[in-house]
GROMACS .gro file of C-alpha atoms in nm:
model
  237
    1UNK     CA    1   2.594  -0.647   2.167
    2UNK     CA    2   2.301  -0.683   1.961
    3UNK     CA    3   2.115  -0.391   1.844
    4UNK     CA    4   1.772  -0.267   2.005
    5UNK     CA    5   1.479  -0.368   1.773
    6UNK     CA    6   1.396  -0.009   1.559
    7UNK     CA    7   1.226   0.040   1.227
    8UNK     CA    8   1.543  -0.033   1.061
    9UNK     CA    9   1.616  -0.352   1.266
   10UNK     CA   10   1.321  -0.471   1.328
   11UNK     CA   11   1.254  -0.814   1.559
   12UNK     CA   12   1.224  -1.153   1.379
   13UNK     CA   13   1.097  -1.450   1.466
   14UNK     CA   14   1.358  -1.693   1.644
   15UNK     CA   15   1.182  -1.976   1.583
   16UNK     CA   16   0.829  -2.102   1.415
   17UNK     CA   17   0.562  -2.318   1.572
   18UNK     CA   18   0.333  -2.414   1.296
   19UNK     CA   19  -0.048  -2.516   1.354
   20UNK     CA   20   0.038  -2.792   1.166
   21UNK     CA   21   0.289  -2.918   1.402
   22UNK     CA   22   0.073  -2.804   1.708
   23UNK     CA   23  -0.166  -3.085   1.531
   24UNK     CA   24   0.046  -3.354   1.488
   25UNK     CA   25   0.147  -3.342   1.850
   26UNK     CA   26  -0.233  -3.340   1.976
   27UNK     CA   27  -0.228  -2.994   2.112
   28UNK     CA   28  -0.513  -2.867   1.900
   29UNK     CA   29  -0.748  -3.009   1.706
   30UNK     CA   30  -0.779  -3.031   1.308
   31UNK     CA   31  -1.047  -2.821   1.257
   32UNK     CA   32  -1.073  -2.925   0.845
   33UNK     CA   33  -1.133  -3.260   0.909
   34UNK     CA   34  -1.513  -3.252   0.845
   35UNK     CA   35  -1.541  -2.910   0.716
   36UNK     CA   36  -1.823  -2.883   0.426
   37UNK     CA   37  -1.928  -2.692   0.211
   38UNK     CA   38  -2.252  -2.502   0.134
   39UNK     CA   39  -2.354  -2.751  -0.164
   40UNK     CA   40  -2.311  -3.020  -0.045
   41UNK     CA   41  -2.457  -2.965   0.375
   42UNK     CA   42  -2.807  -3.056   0.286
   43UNK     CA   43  -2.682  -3.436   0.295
   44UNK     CA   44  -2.590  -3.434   0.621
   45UNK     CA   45  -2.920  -3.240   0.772
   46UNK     CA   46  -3.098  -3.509   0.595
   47UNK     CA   47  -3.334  -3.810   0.776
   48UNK     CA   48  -3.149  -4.042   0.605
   49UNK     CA   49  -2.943  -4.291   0.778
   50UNK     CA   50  -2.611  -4.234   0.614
   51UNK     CA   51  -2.490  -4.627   0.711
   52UNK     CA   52  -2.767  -4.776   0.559
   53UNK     CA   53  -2.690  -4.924   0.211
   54UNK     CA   54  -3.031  -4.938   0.100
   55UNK     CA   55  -3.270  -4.654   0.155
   56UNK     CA   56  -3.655  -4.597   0.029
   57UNK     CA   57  -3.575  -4.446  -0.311
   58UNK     CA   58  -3.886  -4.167  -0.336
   59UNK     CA   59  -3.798  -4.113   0.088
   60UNK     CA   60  -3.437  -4.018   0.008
   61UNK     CA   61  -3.453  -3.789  -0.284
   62UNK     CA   62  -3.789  -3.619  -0.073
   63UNK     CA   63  -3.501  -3.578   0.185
   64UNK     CA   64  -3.222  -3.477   0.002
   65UNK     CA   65  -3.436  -3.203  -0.198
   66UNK     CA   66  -3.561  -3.042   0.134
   67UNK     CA   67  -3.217  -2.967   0.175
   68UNK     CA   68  -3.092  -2.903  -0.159
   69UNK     CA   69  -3.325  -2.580  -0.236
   70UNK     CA   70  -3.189  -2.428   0.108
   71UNK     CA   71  -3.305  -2.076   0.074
   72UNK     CA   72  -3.011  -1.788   0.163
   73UNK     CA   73  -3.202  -1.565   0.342
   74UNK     CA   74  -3.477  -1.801   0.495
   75UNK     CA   75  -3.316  -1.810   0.835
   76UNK     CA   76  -3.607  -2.048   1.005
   77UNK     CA   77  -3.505  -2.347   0.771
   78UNK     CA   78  -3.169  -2.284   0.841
   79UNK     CA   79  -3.249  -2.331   1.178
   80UNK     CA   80  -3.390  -2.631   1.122
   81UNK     CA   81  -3.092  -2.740   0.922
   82UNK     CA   82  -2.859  -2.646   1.187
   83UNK     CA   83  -3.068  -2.829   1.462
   84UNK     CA   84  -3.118  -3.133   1.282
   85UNK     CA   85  -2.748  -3.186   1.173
   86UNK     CA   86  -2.657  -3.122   1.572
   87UNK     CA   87  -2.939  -3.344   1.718
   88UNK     CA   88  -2.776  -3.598   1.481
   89UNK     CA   89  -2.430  -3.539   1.465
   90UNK     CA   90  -2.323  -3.334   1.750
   91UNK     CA   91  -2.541  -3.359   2.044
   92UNK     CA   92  -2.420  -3.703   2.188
   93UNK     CA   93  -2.069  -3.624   2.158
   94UNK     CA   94  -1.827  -3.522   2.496
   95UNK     CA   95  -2.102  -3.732   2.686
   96UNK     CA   96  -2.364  -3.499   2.607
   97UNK     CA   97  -2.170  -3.139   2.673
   98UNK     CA   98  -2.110  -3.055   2.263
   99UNK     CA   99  -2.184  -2.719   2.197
  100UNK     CA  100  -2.186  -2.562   1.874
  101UNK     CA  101  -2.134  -2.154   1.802
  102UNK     CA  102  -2.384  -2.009   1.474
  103UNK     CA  103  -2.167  -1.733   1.315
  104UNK     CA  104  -2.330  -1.491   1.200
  105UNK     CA  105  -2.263  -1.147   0.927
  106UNK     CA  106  -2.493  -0.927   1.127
  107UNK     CA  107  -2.657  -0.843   1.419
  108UNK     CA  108  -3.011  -0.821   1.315
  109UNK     CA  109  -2.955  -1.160   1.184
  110UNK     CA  110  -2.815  -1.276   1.535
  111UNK     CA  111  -3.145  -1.142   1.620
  112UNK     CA  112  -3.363  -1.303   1.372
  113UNK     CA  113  -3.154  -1.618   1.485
  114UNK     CA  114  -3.234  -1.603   1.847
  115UNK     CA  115  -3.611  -1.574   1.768
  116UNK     CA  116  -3.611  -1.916   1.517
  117UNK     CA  117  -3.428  -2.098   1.748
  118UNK     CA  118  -3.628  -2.033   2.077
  119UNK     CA  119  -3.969  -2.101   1.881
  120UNK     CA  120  -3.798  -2.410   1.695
  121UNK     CA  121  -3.714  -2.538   2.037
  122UNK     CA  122  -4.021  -2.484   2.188
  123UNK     CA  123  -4.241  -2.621   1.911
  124UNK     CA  124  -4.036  -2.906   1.888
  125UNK     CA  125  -4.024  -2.942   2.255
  126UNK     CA  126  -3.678  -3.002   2.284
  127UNK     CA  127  -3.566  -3.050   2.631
  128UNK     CA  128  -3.214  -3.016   2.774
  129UNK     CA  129  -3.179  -2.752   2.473
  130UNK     CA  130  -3.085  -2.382   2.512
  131UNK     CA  131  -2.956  -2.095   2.296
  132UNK     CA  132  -2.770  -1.789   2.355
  133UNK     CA  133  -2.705  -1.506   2.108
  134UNK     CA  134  -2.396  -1.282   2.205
  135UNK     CA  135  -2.340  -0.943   2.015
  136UNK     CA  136  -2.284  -0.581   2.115
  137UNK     CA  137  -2.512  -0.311   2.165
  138UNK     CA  138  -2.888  -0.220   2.052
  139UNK     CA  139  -3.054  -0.379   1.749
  140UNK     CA  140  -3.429  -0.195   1.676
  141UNK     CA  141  -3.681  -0.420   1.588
  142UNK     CA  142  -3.721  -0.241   1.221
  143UNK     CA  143  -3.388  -0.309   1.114
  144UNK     CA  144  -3.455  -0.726   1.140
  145UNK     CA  145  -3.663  -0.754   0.788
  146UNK     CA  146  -3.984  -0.839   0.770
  147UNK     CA  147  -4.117  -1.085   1.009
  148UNK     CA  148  -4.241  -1.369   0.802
  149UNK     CA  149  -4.207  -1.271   0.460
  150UNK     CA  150  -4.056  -1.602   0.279
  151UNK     CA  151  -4.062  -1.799   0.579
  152UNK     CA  152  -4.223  -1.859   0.882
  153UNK     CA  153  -4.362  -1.586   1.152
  154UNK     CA  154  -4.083  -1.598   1.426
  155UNK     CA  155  -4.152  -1.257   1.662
  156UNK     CA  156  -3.981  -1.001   1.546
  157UNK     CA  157  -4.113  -0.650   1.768
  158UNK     CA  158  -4.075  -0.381   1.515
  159UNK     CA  159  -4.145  -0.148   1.855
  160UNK     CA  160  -3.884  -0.337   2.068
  161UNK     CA  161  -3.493  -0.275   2.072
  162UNK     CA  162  -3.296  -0.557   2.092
  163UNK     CA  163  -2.991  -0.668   2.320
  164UNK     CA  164  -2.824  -0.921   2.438
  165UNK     CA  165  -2.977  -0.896   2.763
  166UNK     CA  166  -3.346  -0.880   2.675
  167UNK     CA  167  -3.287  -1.207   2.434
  168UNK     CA  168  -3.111  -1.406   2.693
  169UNK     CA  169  -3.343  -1.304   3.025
  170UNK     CA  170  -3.228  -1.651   3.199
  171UNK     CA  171  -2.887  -1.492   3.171
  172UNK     CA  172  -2.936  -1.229   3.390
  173UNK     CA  173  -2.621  -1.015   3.395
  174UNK     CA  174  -2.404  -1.295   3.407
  175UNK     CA  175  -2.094  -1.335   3.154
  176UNK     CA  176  -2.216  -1.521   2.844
  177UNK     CA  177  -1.862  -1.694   2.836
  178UNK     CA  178  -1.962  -1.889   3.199
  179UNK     CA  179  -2.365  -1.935   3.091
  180UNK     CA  180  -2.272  -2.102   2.767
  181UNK     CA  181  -2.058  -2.362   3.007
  182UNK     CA  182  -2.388  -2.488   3.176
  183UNK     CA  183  -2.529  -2.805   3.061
  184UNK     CA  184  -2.851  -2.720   2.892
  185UNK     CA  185  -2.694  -2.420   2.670
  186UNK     CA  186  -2.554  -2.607   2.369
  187UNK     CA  187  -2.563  -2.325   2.053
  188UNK     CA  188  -2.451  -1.984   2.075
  189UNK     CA  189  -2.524  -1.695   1.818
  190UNK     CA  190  -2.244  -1.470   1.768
  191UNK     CA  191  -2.186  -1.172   1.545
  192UNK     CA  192  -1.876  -1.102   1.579
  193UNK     CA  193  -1.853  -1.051   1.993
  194UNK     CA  194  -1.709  -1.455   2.046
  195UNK     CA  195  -1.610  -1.515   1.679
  196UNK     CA  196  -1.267  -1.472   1.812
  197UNK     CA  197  -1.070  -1.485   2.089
  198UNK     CA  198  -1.334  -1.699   2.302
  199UNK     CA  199  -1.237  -2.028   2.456
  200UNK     CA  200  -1.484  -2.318   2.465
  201UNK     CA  201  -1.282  -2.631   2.445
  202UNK     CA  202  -1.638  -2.832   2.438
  203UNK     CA  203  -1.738  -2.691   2.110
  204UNK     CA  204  -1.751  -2.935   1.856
  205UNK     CA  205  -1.966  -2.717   1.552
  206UNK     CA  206  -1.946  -2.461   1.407
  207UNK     CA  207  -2.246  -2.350   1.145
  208UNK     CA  208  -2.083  -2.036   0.934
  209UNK     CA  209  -2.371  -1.792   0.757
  210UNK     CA  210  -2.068  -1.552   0.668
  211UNK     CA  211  -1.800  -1.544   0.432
  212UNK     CA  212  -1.502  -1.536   0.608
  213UNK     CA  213  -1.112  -1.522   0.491
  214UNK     CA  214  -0.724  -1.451   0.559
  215UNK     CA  215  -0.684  -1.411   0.944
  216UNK     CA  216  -1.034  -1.362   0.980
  217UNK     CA  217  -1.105  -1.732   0.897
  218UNK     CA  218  -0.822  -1.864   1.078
  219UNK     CA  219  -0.915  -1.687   1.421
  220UNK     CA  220  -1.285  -1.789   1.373
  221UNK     CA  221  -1.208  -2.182   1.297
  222UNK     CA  222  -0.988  -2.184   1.596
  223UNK     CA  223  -1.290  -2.135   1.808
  224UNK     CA  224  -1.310  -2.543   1.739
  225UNK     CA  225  -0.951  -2.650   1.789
  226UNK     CA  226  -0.922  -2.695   2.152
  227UNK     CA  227  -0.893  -3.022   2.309
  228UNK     CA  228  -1.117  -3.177   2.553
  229UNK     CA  229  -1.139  -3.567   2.733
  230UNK     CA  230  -1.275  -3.736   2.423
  231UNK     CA  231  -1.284  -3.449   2.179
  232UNK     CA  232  -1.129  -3.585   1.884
  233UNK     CA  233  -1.417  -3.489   1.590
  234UNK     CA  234  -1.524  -3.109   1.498
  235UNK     CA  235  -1.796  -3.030   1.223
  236UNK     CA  236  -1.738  -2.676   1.009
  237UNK     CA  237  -2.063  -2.600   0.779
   0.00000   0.00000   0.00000
């Protein structure tokens, strides 16, 4: 009889089912396969039309430099950067139903987030478009940074205390999980509430503003690997 598992005989694995393998059979997704890195993700948010051969020559470097000087903490051009690579990229993909999940490090930057990409959406009038932010708790107004220093005015109410609730009021008190399924919601903001352990088999991008590593990264870039009729492309930036 074998013996009962204890800290001297502890249980072992029987047998190993790598992600690897889970890849090659088409169960999940490859989730590296266009994964890019900071330097080099101002190409791709670019105007340029990456298939032509021959571009204007003063057009493309105005482009690629508006990209190139991407500011860390200016989070209203990232926005921009993030909805012009998904408008491009993403947005026609799965028939129209890609989604894409911003990570964020902190909440008051999931904050900050949710403001730049409601007043991005409506200045751009972008229709069919919707965010969602997703975090836990309160977040006071104060502890976002100053509104507009380095980049442009997006809200912030110094006097107000954030949630989850009060930023998504078409939400009601529904579970973000089913909202973010409907049509019209195609990014959600997390810090950390969804970076793991959330299922979304349309997602298809996934914009990362925090370092991430060890199990940590491989729990957050499996948010991308499920598959889905027609899935077969994912963007990591």
């Amino acid at each position: 009889p074998t013996k009962a598992p204890s800290k001297d005989n502890p249980p072992v694995p029987f047998h190993k089912y790598t992600q690897r393998q889970a890849i090659e059979e088409g169960f999940i997704l490859d989730v590296l396969q266009n994964y890019t890195n900071y330097e080099t993700a101002f190409k791709l948010g670019s105007k340029i039309n990456l298939d032509d051969k021959r571009v204007d020559k003063k057009y493309a470097r105005r482009s690629i430099a508006q990209w190139e000087n991407l500011h860390p903490t200016n989070v209203t051009q990232k926005v921009q950067f993030i909805m012009e690579h998904f408008r491009n990229n993403v947005q026609y993909l799965l028939d129209g139903e890609a989604k894409a999940m911003v990570v964020t490090s902190r909440r008051p930057v999931a904050v900050k987030y949710k403001l730049a990409f409601d007043k991005y959406i409506k200045k751009h009038n972008l229709q069919g478009i919707k965010s969602l932010v997703a975090f836990s708790g309160k977040v006071p107004g104060k502890d976002c940074g100053k509104d507009g220093e380095g980049e442009e005015h997006i809200g912030i109410d110094y006097e107000k205390e954030y949630t989850e609730y009060n930023l998504n009021p078409e939400a009601g008190n529904q579970d973000l999980r089913h909202v973010f399924d409907e049509e019209e919601y195609k990014v959600m903001i997390v810090a950390k509430k969804f970076q793991t352990g959330f299922n979304q088999p349309k997602l298809v991008a996934l914009y990362l503003d925090k370092k991430i590593s060890d199990v940590d990264a491989v729990q957050t870039l499996s948010r991308l690997n499920r598959t889905y009729p027609g899935k077969d492309t994912t963007y990591v930036i």
